[in-house]
mmCIF file of C-alpha atoms and ligand atoms in Angstrom:
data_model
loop_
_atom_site.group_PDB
_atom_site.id
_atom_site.type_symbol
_atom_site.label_atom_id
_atom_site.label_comp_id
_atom_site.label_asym_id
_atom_site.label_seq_id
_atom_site.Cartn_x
_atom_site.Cartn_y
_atom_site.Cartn_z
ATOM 1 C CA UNK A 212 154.859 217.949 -39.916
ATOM 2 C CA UNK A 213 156.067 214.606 -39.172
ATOM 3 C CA UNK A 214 152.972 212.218 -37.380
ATOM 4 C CA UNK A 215 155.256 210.234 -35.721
ATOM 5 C CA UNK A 216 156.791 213.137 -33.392
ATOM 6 C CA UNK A 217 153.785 215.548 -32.006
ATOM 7 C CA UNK A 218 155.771 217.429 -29.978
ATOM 8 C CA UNK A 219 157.998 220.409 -30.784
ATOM 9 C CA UNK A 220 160.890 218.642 -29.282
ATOM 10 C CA UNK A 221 163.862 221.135 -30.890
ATOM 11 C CA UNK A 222 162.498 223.880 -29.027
ATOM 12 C CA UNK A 223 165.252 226.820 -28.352
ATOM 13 C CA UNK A 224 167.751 224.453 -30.195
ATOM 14 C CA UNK A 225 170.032 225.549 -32.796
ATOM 15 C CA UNK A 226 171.341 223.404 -35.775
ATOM 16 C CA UNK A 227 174.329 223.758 -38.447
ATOM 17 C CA UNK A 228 173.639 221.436 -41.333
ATOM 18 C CA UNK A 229 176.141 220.986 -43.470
ATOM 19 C CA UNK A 230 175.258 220.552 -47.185
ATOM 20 C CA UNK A 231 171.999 221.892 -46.161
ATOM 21 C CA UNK A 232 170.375 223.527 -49.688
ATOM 22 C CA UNK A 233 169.616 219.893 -51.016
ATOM 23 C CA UNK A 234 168.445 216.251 -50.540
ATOM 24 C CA UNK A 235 168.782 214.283 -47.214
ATOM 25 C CA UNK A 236 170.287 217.683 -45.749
ATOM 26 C CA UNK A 237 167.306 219.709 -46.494
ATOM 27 C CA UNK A 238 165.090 217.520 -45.397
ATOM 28 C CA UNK A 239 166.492 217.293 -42.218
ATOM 29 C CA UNK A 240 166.649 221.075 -41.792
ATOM 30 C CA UNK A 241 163.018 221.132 -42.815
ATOM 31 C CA UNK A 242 161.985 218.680 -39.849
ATOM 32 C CA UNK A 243 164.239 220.574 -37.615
ATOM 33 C CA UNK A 244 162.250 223.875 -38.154
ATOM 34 C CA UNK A 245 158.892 222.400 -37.440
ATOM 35 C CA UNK A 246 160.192 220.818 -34.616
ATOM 36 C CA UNK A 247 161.220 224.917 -33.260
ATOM 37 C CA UNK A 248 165.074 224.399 -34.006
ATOM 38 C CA UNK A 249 166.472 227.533 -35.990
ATOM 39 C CA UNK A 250 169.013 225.971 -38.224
ATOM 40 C CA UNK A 251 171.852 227.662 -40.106
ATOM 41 C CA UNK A 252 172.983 225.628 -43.612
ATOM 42 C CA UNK A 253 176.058 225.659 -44.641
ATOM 43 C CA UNK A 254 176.915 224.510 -48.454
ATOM 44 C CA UNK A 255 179.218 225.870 -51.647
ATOM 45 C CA UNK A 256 175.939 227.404 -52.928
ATOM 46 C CA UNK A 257 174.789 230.640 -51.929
ATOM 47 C CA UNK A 258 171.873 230.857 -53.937
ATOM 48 C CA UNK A 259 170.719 226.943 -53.434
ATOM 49 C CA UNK A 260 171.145 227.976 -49.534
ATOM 50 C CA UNK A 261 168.646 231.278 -50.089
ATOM 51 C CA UNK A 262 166.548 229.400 -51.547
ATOM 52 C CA UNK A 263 166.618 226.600 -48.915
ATOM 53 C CA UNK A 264 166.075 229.368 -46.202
ATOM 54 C CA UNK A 265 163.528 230.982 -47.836
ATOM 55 C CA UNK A 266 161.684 227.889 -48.066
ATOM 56 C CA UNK A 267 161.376 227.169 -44.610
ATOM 57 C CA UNK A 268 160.812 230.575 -43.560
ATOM 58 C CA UNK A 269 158.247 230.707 -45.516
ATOM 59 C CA UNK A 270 156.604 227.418 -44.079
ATOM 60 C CA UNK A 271 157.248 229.431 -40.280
ATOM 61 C CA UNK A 272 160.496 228.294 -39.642
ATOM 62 C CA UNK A 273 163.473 230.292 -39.258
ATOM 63 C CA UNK A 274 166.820 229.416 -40.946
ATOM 64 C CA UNK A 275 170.179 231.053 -42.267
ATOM 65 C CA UNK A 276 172.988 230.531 -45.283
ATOM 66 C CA UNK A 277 176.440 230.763 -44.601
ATOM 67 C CA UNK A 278 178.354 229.450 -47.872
ATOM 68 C CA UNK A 279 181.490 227.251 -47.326
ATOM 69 C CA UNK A 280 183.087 224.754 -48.881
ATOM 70 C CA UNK A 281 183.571 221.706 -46.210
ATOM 71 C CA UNK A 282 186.997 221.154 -47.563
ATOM 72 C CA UNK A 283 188.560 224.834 -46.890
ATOM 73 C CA UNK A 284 188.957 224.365 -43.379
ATOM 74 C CA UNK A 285 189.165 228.798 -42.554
ATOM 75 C CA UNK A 286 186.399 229.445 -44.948
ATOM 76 C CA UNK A 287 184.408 226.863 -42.749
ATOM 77 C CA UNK A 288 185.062 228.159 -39.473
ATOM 78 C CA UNK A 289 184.122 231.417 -40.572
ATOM 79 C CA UNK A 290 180.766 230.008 -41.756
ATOM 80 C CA UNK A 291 180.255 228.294 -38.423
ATOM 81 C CA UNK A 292 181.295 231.706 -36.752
ATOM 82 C CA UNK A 293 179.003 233.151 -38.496
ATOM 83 C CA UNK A 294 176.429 230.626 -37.783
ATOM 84 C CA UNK A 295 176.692 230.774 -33.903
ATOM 85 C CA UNK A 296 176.602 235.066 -34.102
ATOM 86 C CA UNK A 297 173.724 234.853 -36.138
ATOM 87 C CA UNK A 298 171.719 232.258 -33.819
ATOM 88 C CA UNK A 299 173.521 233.285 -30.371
ATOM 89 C CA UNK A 300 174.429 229.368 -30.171
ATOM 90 C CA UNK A 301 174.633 226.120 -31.648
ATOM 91 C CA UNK A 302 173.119 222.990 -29.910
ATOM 92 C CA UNK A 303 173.050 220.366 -32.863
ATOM 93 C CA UNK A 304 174.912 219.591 -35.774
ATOM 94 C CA UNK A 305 174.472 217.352 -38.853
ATOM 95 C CA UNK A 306 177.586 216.929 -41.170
ATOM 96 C CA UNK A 307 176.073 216.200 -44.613
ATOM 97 C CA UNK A 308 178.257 217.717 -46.945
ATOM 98 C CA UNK A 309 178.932 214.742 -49.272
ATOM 99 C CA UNK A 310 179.792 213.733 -52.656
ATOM 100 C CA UNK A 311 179.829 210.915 -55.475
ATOM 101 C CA UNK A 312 180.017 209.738 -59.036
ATOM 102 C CA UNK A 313 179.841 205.643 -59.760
ATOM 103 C CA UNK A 314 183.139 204.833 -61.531
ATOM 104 C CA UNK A 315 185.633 202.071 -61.233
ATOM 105 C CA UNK A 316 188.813 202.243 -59.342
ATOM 106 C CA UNK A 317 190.820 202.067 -62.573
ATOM 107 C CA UNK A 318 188.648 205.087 -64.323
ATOM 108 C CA UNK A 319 189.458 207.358 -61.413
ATOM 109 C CA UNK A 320 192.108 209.537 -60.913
ATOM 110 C CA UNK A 321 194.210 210.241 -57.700
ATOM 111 C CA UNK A 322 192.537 213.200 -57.684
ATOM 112 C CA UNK A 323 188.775 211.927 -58.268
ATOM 113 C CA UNK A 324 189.415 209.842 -55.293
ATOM 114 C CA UNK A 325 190.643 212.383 -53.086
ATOM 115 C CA UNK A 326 187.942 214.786 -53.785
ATOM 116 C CA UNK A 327 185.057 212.218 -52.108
ATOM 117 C CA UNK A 328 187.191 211.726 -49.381
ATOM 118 C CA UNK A 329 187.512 215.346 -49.159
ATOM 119 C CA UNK A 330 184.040 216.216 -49.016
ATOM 120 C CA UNK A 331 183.394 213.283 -47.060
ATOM 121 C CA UNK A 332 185.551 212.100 -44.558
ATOM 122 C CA UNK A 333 187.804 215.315 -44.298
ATOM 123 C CA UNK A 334 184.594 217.508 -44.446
ATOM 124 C CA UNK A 335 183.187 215.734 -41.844
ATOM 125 C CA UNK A 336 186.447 216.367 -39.452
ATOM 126 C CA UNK A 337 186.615 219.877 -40.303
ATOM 127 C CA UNK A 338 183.100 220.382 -39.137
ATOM 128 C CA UNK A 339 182.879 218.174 -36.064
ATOM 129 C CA UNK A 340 186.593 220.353 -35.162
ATOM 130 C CA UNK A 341 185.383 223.569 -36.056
ATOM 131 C CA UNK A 342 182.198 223.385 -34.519
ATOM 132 C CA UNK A 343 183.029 222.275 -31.558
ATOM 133 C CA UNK A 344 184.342 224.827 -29.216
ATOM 134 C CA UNK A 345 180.576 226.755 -29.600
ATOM 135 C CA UNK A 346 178.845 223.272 -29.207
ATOM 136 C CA UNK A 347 180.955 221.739 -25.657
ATOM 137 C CA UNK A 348 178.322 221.498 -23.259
ATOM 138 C CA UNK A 349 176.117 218.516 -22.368
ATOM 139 C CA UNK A 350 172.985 217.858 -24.149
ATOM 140 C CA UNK A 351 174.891 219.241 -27.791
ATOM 141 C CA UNK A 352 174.456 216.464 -30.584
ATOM 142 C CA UNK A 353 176.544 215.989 -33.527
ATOM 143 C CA UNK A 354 175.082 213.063 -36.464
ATOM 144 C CA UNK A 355 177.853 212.414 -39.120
ATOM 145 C CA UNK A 356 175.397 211.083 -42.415
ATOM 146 C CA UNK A 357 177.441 207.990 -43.156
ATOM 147 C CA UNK A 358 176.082 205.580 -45.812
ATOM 148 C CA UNK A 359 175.659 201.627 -46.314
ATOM 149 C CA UNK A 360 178.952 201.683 -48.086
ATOM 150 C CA UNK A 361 180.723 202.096 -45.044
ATOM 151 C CA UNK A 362 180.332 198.506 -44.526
ATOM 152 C CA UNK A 363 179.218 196.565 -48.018
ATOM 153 C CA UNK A 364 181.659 196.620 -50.548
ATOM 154 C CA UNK A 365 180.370 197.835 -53.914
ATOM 155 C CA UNK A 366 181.785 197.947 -57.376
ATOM 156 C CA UNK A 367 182.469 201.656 -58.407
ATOM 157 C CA UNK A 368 182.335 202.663 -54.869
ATOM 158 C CA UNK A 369 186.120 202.321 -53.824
ATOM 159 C CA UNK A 370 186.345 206.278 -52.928
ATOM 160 C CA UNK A 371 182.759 206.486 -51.376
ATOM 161 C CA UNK A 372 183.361 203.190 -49.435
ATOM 162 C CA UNK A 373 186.578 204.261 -47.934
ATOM 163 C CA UNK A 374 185.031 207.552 -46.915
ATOM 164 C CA UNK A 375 182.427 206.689 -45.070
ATOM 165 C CA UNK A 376 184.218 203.688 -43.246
ATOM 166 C CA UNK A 377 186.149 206.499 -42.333
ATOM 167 C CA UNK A 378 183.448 208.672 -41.258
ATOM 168 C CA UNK A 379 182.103 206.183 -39.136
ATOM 169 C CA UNK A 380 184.962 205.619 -37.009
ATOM 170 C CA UNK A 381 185.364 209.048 -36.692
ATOM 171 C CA UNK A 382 181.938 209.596 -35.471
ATOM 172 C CA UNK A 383 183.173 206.480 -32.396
ATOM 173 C CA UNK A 384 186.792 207.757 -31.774
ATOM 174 C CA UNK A 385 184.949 211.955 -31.214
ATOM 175 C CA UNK A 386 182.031 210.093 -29.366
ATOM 176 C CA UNK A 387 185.475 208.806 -26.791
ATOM 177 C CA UNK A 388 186.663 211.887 -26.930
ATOM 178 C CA UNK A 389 183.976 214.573 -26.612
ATOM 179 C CA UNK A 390 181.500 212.104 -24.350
ATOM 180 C CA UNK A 391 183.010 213.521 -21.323
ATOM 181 C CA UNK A 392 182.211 217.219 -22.414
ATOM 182 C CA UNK A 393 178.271 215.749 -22.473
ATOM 183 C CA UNK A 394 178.557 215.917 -26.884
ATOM 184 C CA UNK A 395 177.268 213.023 -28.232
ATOM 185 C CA UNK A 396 178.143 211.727 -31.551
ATOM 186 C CA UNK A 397 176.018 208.980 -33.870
ATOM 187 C CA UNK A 398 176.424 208.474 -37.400
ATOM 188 C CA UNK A 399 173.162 207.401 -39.254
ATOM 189 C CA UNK A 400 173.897 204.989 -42.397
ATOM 190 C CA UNK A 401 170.807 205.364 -44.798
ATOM 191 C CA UNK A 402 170.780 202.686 -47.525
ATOM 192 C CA UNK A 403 168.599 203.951 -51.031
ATOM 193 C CA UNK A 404 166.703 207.313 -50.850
ATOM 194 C CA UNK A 405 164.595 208.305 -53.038
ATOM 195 C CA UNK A 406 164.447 211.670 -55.043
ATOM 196 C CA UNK A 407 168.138 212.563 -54.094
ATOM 197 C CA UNK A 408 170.867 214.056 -55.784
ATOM 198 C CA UNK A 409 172.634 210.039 -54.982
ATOM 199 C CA UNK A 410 169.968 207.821 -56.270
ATOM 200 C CA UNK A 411 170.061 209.883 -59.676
ATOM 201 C CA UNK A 412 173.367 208.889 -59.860
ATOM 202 C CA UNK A 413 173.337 205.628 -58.833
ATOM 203 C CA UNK A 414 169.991 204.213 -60.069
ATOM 204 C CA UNK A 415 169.871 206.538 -63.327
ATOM 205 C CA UNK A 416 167.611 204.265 -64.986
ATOM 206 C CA UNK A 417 164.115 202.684 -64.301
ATOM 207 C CA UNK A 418 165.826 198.935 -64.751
ATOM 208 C CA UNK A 419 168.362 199.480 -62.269
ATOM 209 C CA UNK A 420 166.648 201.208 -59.795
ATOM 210 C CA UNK A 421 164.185 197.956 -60.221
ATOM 211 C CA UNK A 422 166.911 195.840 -59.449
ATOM 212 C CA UNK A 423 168.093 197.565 -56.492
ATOM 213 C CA UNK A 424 164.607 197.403 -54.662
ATOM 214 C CA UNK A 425 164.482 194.197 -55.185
ATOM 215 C CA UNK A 426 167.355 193.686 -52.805
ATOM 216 C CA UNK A 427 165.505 195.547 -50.275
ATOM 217 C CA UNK A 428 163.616 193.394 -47.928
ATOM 218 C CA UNK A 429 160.996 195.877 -47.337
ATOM 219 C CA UNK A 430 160.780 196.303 -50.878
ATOM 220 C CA UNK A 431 161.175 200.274 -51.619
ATOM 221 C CA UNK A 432 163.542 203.010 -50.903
ATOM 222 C CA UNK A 433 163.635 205.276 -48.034
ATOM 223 C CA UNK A 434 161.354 208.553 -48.158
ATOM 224 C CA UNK A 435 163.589 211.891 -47.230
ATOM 225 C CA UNK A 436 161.379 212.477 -44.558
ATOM 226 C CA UNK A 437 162.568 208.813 -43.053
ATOM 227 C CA UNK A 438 165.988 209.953 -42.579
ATOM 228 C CA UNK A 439 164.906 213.164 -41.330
ATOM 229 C CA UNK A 440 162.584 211.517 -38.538
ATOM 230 C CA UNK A 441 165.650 209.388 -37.635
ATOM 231 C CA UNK A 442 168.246 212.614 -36.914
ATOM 232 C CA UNK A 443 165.092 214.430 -35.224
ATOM 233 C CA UNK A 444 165.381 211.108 -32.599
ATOM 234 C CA UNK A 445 168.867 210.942 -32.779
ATOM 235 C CA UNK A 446 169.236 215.164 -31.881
ATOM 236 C CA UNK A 447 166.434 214.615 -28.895
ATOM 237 C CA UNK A 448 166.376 214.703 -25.431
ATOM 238 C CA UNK A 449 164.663 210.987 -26.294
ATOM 239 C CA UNK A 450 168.479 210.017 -27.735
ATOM 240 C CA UNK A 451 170.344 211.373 -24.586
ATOM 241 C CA UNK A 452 172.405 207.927 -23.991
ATOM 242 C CA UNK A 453 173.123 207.242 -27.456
ATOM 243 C CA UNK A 454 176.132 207.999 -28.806
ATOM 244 C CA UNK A 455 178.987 206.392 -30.780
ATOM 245 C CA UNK A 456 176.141 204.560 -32.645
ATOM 246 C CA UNK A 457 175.950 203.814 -36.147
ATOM 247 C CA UNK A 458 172.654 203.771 -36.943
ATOM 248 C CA UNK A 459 171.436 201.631 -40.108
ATOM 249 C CA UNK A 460 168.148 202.799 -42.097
ATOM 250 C CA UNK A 461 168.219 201.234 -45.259
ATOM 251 C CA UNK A 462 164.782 198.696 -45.180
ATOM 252 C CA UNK A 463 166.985 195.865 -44.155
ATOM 253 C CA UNK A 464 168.960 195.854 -47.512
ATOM 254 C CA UNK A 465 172.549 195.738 -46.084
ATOM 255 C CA UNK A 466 171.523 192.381 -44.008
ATOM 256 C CA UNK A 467 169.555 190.497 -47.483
ATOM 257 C CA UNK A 468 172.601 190.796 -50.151
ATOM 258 C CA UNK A 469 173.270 186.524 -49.570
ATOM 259 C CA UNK A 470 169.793 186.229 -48.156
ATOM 260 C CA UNK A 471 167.473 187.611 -51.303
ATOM 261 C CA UNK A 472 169.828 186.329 -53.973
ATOM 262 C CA UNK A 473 169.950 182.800 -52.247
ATOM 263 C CA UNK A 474 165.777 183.044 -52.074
ATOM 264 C CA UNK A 475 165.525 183.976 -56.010
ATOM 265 C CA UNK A 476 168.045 181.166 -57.013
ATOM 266 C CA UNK A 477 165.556 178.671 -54.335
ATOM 267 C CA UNK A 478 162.105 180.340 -55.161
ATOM 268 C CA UNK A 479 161.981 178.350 -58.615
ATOM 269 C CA UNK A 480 162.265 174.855 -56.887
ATOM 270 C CA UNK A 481 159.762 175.774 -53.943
HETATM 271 N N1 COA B 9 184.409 209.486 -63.077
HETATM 272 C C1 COA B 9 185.742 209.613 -62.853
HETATM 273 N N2 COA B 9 186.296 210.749 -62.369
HETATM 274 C C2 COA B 9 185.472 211.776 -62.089
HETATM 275 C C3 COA B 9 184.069 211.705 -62.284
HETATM 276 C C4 COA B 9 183.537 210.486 -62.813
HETATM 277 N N3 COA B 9 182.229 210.321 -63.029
HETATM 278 N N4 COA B 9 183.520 212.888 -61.891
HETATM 279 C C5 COA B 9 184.548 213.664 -61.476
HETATM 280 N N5 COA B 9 185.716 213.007 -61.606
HETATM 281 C C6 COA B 9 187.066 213.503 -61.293
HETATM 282 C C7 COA B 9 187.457 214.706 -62.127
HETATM 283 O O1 COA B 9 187.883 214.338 -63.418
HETATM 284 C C8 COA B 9 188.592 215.284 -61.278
HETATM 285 O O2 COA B 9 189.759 214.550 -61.414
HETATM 286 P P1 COA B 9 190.996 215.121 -62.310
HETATM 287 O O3 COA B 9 191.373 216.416 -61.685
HETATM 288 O O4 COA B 9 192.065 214.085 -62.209
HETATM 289 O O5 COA B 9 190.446 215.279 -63.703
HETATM 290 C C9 COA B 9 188.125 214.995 -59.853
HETATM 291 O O6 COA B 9 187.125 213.972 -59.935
HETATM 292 C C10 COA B 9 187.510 216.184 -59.196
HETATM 293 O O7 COA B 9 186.479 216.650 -60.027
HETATM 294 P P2 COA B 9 185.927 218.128 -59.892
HETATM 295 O O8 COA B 9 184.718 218.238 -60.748
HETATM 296 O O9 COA B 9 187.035 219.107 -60.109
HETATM 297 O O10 COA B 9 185.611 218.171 -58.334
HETATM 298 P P3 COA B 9 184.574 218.976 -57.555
HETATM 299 O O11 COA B 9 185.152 219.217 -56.262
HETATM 300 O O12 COA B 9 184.033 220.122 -58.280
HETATM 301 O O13 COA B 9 183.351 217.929 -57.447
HETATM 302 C C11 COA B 9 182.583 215.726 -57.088
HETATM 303 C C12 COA B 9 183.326 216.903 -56.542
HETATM 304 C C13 COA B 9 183.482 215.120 -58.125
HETATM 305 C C14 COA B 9 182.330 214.718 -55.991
HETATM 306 C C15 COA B 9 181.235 216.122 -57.750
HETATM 307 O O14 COA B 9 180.594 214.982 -58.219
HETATM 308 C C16 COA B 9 180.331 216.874 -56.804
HETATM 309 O O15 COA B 9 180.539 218.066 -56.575
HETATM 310 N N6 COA B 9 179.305 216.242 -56.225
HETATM 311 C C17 COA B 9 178.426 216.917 -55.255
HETATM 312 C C18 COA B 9 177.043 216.411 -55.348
HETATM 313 C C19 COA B 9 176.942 214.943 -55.075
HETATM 314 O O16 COA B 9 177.799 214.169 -55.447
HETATM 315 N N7 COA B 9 175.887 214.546 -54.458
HETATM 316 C C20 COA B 9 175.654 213.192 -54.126
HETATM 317 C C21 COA B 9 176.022 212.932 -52.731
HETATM 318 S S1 COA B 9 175.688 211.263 -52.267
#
């Protein structure tokens, strides 16, 4: 149980997480659950999903699978259908669904691009559309999981980069759109986390995932549970004016790339 929230604040609340069996997703689900939600995951895996629900049921929480693949826009809707009729409703909703691999713009395909922005950016469309007939009333939350990329530039990132730019203006043009219908929309950006499906692919090695916190002014990576704590505010009551927002959680890192190489070039001569 998270110490920063006491409260059960997701009482009678229902949440769809999308890529909910794993990582960030997961975690998020998990802090949903103690908080009273009942959350239904939706992901390609059925058995990762099971396993996911049977996890937090077993730690008192209650939570369903319903396999989809973000991308096949029916197959989705079905999932969500199936979602709302298992639940009766559907309050909150966290589009996670996501993928990655680090490689250079040259050493991808036209279709290794597309499939990121796929799961990504198309994903995240498909579930903010398809969700959100059961989900238009006022006090309904939807958090897009965007990514630092969305706004640094990084080397072997060209398909992740675009995405999430993309997701992130998507989560301001539906926050327009859908405000008046009282469904607010946020995206939260987290920079490093640890133990995630991500960092094993982008810090594969004890060297480079060295290097990388040293670009982080507070000096470590992000714990799950950080992210989760985040989307529990963001899905509140406590959040109820917030939406269109991108919120960044990534230990300052996106604002210290010119700032922490400038103080290791000075730090010699100080
Ligand atoms: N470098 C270059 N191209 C790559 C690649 C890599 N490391 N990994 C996959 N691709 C290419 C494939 O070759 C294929 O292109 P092609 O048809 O021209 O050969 C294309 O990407 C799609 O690959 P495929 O494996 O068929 O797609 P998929 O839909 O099964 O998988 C991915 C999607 C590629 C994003 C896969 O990494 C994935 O499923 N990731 C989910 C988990 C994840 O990434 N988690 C981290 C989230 S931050």
């Amino acid at each position: 149980m998270s110490e920063v929230f006491e409260k059960k604040i997701l009482n009678g609340k229902t949440a769809v997480i999308t890529g909910g069996g794993s990582g960030i997703n997961l975690a998020i689900a998990k802090r949903f659950a103690e908080h009273g939600a009942r959350v239904a995951l939706i992901g390609r895996t059925k058995e990762k999903l099971d396993a996911a629900a049977a996890e937090i049921g077993e730690a008192g929480g209650s939570a369903t699978g319903h396999p989809a693949d973000v991308r096949d826009y029916d197959a989705l809707s079905g999932a969500i259908k199936a979602a709302s009729d298992a639940h009766g409703k559907i309050d909150l909703v966290i589009c996670g669904a996501a993928g990655n691999f680090p490689a250079p713009a040259l050493g991808m395909s036209a279709n290794a691009f597309k499939s990121v922005i796929d799961i990504d950016l198309l994903g995240t469309f498909n579930t903010c559309r398809a969700v959100f007939e059961h989900l238009r009333r006022p006090g309904a939350s939807i958090i897009n999981i965007s990514a630092m990329q969305a706004f640094t530039a990084m080397p072997l990132q060209a398909h992740v980069c675009a995405a999430k730019a993309g997701v992130d203006m998507l989560t301001k043009c539906l926050a327009i759109e859908w405000g008046p219908d009282g469904v607010r929309v946020n995206s939260i950006a987290p920079g490093a986390v640890d133990d995630t499906e991500g960092m094993r692919r982008l810090a594969p090695t004890p060297e480079i995932r060295q290097q990388l916190t040293r670009g982080v002014p507070l000096k470590r990576f992000a714990t799950k549970d950080e992210i989760a704590d985040l989307a529990l505010f963001l899905s509140s009551d406590a959040a109820s004016f917030i939406t269109g927002a991108v919120v960044v959680c990534d230990g300052g890192q996106s604002l210290a790339g010119l700032g922490i190489s400038m103080m290791s070039a000075l730090r010699p001569r100080a």
